[in-house]
Coordinates of C-alpha atoms in Angstrom, one line a residue:
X871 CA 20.2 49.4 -20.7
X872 CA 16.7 50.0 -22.4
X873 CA 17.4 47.3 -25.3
X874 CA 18.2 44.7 -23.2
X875 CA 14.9 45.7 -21.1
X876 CA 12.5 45.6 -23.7
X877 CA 14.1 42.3 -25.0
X878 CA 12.8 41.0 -21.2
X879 CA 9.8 42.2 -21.4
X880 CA 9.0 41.1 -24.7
X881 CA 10.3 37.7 -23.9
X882 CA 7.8 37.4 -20.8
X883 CA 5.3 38.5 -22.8
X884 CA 5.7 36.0 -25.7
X885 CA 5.9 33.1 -22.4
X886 CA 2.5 34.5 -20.9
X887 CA 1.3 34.5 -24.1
X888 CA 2.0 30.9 -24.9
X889 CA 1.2 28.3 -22.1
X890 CA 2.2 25.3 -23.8
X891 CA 5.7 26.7 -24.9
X892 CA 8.1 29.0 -25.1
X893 CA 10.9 30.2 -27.9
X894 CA 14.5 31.2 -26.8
X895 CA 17.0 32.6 -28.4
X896 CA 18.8 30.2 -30.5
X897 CA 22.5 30.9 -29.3
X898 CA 24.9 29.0 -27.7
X899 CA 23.4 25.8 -27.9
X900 CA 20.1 27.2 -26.2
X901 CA 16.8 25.0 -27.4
X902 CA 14.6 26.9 -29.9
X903 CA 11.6 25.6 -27.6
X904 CA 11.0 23.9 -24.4
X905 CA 7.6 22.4 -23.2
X906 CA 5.4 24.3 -19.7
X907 CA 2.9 21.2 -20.0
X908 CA 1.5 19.1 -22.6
X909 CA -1.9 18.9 -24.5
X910 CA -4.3 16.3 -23.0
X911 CA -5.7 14.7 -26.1
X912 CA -4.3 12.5 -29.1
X913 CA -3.6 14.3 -32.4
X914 CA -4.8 12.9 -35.7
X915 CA -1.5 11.7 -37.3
X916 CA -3.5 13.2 -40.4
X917 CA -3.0 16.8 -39.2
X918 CA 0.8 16.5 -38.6
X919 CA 3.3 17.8 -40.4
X920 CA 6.7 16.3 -38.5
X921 CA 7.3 16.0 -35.1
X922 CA 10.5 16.4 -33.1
X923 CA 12.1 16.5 -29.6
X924 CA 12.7 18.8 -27.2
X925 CA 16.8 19.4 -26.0
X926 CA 17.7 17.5 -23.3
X927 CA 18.4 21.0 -22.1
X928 CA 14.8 21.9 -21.2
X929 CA 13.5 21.0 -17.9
X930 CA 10.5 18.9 -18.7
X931 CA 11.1 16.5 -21.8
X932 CA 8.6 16.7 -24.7
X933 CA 7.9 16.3 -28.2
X934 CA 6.6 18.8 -30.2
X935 CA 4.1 18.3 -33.0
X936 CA 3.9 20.9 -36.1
X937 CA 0.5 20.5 -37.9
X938 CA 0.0 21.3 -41.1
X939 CA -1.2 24.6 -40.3
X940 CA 2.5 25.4 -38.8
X941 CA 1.6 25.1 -35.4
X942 CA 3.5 23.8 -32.6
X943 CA 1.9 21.5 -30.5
X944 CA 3.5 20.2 -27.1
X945 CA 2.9 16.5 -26.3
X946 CA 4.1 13.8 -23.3
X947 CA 6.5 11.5 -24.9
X948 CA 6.0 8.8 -22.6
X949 CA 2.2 9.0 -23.8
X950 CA 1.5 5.7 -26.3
X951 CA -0.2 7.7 -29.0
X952 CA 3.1 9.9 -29.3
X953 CA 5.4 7.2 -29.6
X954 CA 3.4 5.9 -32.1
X955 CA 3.1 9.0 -34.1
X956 CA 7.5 8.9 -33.3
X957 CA 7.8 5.7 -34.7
X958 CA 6.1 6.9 -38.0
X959 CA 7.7 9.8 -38.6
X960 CA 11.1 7.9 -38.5
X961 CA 9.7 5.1 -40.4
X962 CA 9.3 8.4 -43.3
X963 CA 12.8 9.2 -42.6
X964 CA 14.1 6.0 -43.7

C-alpha cells in the first residue's frame, strides 16, 4: 500500500511542479504528456528542435515544442504561428 502511495504523491508533485504539463505513465496506450494551458507568445522556429502532438486522449489538444535545450514547451494548435512551425517540421520529414 505504501508504493503505490508515494507513486501518488510523487505524481502530484511532478503536476504542481509543472503548470504547462504533465508526464504519465506510458502504459496502455496512456499519452506521455498532455497540455494544462499553453504558452502565450510565439517561439523562434530557430530554438526548436521538433515539435509533435498531443494524444487525442488528453483533454485539451496541444502541440508540444522541444527546444534545443530539451525542453518541452506547450503551444495552441489552432494558434497561426504553430501551424506554421507544423507545416515546417513536416516539410523536414519529407
Amino acid at each position: 500500500m505504501k508504493v503505490p502511495a508515494a507513486a501518488l504523491v510523487a505524481l502530484l508533485l511532478v503536476a504542481a511542479c509543472s503548470p504547462s504539463e504533465a508526464h504519465l505513465g506510458e502504459s496502455d496506450g496512456v499519452p506521455t504528456t498532455c497540455c494544462f494551458s499553453y504558452r502565450p507568445r510565439p517561439v523562434p522556429r530557430g530554438l526548436i528542435a521538433s515539435v509533435y502532438v498531443t494524444s487525442s486522449r488528453c483533454a485539451k489538444p496541444g502541440v508540444i515544442l522541444v527546444t534545443k535545450k530539451k525542453k518541452e514547451l506547450c503551444v495552441d494548435p489552432l494558434a497561426p504561428w504553430v501551424q506554421a512551425h507544423l507545416k515546417h517540421f513536416q516539410a523536414l520529414k519529407n
